[in-house]
PDB file of C-alpha atoms in Angstrom:
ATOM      1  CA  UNK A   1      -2.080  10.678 -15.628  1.00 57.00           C
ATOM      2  CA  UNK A   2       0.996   8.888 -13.738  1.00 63.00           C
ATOM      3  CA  UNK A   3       0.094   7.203 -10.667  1.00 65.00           C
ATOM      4  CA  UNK A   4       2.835   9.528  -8.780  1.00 58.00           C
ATOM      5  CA  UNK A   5       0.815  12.985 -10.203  1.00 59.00           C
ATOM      6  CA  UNK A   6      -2.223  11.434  -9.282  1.00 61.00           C
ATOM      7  CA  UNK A   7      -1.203  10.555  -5.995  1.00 57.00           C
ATOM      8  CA  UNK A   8      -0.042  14.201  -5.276  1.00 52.00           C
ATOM      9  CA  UNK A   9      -2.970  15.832  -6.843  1.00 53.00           C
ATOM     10  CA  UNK A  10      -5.133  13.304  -4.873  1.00 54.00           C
ATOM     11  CA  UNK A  11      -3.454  15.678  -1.413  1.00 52.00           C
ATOM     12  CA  UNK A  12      -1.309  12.834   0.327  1.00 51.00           C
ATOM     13  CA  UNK A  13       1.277  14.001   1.385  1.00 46.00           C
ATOM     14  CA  UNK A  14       5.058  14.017   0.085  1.00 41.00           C
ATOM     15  CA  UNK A  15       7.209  12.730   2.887  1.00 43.00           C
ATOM     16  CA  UNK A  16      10.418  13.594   3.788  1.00 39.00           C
ATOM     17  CA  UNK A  17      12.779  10.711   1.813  1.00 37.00           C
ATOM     18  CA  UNK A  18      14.277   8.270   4.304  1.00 41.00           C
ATOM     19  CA  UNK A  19      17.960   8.231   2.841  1.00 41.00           C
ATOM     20  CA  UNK A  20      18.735   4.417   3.300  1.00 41.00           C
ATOM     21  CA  UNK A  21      16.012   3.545   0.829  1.00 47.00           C
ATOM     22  CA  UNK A  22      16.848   6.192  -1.778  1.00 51.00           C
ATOM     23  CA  UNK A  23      14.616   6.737  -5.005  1.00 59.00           C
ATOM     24  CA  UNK A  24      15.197   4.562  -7.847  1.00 74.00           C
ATOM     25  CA  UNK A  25      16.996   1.997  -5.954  1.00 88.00           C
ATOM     26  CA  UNK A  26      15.489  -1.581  -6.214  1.00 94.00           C
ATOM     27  CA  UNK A  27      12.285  -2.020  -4.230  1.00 96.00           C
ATOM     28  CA  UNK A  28      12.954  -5.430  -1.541  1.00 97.00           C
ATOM     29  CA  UNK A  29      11.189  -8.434  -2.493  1.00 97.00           C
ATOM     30  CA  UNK A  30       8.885  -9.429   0.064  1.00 97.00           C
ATOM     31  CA  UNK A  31       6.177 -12.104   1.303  1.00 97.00           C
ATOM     32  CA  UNK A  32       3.195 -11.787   3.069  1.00 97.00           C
ATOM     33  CA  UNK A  33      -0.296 -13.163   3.017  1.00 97.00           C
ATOM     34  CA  UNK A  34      -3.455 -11.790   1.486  1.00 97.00           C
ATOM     35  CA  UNK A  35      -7.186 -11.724   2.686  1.00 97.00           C
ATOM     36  CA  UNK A  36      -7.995 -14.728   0.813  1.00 97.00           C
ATOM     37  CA  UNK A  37      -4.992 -16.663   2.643  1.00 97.00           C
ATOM     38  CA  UNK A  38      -2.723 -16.413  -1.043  1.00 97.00           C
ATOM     39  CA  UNK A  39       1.333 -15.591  -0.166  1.00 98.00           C
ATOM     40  CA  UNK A  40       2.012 -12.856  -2.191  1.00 98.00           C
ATOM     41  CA  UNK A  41       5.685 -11.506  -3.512  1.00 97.00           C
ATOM     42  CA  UNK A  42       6.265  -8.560  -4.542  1.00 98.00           C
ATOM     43  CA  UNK A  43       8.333 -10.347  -7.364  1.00 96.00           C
ATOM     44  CA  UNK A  44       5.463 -11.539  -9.056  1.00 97.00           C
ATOM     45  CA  UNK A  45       4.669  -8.573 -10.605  1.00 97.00           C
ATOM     46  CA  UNK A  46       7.769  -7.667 -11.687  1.00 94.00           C
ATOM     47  CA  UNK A  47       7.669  -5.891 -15.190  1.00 96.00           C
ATOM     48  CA  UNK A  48       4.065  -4.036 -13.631  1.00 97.00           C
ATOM     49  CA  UNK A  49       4.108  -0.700 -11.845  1.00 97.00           C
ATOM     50  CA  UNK A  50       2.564  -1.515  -7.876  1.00 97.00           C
ATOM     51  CA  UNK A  51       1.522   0.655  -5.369  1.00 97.00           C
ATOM     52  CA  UNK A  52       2.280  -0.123  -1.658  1.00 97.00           C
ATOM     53  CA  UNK A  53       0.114   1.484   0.156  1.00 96.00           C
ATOM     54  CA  UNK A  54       0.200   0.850   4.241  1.00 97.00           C
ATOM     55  CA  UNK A  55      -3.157   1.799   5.842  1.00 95.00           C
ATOM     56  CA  UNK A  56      -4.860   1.242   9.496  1.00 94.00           C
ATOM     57  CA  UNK A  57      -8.586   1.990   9.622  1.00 91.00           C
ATOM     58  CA  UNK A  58      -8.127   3.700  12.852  1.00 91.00           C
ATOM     59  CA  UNK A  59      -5.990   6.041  11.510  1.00 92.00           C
ATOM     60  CA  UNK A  60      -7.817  10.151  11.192  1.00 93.00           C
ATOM     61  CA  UNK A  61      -5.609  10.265   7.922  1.00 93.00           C
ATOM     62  CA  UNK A  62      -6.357   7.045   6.546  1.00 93.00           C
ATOM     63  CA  UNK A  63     -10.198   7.852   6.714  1.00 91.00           C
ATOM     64  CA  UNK A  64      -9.822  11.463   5.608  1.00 92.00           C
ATOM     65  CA  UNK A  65      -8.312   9.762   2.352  1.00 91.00           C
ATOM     66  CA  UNK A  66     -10.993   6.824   2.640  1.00 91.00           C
ATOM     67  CA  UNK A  67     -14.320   9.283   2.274  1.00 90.00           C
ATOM     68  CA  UNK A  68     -13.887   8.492  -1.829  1.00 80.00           C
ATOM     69  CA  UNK A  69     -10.245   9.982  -2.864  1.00 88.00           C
ATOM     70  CA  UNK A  70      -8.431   6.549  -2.233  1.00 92.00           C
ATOM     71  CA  UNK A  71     -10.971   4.228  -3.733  1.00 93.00           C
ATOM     72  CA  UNK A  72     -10.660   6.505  -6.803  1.00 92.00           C
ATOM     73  CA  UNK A  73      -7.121   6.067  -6.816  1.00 92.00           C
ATOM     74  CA  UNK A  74      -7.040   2.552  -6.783  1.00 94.00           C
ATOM     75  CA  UNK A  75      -9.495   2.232  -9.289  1.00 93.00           C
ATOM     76  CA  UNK A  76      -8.053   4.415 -11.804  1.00 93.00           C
ATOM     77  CA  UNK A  77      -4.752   3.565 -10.956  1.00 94.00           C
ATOM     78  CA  UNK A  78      -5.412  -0.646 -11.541  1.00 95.00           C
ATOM     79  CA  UNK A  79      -7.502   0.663 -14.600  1.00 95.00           C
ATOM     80  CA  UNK A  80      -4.415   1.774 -15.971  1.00 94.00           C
ATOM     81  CA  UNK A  81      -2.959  -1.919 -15.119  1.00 95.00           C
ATOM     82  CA  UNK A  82      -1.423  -0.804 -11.585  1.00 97.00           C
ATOM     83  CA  UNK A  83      -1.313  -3.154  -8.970  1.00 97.00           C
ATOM     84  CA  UNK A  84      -2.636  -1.593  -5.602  1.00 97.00           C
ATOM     85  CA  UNK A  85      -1.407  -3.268  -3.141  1.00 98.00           C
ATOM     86  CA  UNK A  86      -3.119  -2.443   0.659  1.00 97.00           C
ATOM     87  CA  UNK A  87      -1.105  -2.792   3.466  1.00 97.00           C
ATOM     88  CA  UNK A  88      -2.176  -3.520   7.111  1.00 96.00           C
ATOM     89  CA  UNK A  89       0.967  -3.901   9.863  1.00 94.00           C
ATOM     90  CA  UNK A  90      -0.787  -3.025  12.720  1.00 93.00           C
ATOM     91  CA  UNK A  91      -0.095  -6.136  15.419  1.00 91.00           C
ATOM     92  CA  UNK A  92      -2.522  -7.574  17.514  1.00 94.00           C
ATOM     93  CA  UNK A  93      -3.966  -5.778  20.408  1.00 93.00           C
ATOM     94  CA  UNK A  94      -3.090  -2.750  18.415  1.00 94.00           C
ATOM     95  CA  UNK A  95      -5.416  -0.294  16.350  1.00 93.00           C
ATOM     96  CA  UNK A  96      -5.924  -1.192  12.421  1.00 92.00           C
ATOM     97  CA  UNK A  97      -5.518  -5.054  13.409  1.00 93.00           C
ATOM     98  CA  UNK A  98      -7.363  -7.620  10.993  1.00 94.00           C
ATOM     99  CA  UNK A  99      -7.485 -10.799  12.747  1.00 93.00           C
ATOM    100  CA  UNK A 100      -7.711 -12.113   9.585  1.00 94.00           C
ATOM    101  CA  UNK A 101      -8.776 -12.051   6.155  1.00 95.00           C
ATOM    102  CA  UNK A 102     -12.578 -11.711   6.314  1.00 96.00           C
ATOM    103  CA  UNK A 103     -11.783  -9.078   8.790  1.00 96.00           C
ATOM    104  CA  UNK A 104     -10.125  -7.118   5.965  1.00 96.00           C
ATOM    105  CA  UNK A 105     -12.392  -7.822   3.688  1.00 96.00           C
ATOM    106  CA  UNK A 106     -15.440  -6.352   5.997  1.00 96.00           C
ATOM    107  CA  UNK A 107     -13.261  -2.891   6.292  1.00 95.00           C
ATOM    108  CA  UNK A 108     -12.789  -3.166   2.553  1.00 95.00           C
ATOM    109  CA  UNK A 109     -16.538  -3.818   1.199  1.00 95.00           C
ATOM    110  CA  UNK A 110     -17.222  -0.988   3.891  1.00 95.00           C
ATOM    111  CA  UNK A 111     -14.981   1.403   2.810  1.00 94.00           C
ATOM    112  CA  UNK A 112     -15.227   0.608  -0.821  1.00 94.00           C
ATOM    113  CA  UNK A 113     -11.685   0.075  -0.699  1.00 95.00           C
ATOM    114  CA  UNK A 114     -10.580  -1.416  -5.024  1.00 93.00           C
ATOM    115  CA  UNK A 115      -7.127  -2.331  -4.126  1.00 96.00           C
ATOM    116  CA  UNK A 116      -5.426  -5.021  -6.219  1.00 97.00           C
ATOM    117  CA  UNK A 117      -5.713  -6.843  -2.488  1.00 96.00           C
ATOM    118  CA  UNK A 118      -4.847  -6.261   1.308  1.00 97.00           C
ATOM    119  CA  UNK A 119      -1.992  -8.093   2.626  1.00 98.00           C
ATOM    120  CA  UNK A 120      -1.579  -8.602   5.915  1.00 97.00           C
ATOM    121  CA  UNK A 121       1.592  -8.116   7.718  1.00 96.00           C
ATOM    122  CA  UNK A 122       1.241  -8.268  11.986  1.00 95.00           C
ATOM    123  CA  UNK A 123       4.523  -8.773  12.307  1.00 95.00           C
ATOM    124  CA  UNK A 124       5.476  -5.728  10.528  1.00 94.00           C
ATOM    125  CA  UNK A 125       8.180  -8.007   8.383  1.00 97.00           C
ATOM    126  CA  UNK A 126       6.996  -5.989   4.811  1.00 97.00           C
ATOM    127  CA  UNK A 127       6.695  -2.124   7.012  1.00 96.00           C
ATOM    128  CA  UNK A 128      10.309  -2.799   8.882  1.00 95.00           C
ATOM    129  CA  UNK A 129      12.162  -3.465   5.041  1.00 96.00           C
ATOM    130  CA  UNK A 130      10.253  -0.281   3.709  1.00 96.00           C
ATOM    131  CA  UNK A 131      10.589   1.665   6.689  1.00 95.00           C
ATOM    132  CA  UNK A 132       7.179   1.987   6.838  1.00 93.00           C
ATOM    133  CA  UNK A 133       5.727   3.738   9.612  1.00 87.00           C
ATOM    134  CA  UNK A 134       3.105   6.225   9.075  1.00 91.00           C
ATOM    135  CA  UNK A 135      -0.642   5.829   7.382  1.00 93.00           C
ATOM    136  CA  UNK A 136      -1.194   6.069   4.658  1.00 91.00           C
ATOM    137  CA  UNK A 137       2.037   5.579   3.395  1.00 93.00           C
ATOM    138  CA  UNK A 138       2.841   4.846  -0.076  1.00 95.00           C
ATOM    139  CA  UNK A 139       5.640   3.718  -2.287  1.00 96.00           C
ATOM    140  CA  UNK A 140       5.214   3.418  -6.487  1.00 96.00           C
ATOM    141  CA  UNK A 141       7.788   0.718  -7.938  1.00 96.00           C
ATOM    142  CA  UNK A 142       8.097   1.027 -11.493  1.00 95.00           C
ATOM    143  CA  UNK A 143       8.187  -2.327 -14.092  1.00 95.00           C
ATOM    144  CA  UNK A 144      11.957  -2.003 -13.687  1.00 95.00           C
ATOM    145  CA  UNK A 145      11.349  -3.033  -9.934  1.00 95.00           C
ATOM    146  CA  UNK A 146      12.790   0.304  -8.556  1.00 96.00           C
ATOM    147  CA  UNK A 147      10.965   2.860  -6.410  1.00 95.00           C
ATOM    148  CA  UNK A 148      10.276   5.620  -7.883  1.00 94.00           C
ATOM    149  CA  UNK A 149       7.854   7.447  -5.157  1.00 92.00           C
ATOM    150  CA  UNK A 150       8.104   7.488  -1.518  1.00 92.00           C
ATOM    151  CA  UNK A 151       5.342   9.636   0.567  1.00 89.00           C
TER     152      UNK A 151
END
């Protein structure tokens, strides 16, 4: 099953689509750091379909979907040769704030989270080009590089 069908049938919800970042336009290329301290582009996996997914442990909805639905996801979803990529923008002092990498990766193991990897992204550089400002919320970018899901 598409990652987009899955992603509806898995209940998350289909936003409203923000008109300046239109469907099927280019996704931005971005940088940001993973839990194991690794910059990460989004260009490097160009010619794969990703998931951005932006999540903040705190959040009711992100651990509604985080009692087994999203860990499926991701799993199926990078068994299919997806890459999941887990988003946390929350800044410091805020709620969902890793203070760094381990951090992330003690919410993961907890959670049972199988994303491709958790980028972190304080100073909501990666949120502010997608416009990204609800959890969970997710964005599928096809191997031509161009969103094709927004929700």
């Amino acid at each position: 099953m598409p990652i987009t069908r899955r992603l509806v049938a898995a209940g998350l919800p289909l936003a409203a689509l923000v008109p300046t970042l239109a469907l099927a336009k280019p996704a931005p290329d971005f940088t940001a750091v993973d839990v194991d301290g690794k910059t990460r582009s989004l260009s490097e996996f160009r010619g794969k379909t990703v998931v951005l997914e932006w999540t903040n442990e705190g959040c009711p909805y992100v651990r509604k979907h985080y009692s087994g639905n999203m860990q499926g996801l991701q799993q199926a979803a990078r068994a299919d040769g997806v890459v999941w990529l887990t988003i946390a923008s929350s800044a410091p002092g805020k709620q969902g704030y890793f203070a760094d990498g381990a951090a992330a990766k003690t919410w993961m193991d907890a959670k049972g989270a199988k994303p491709t990897t958790l980028l972190l992204d304080a100073d909501n550089k990666v949120a502010t080009l997608y416009k990204a400002k609800t959890t969970p919320h997710m964005f599928v970018i096809d191997r031509t590089g161009a969103i094709v899901y927004e929700g």
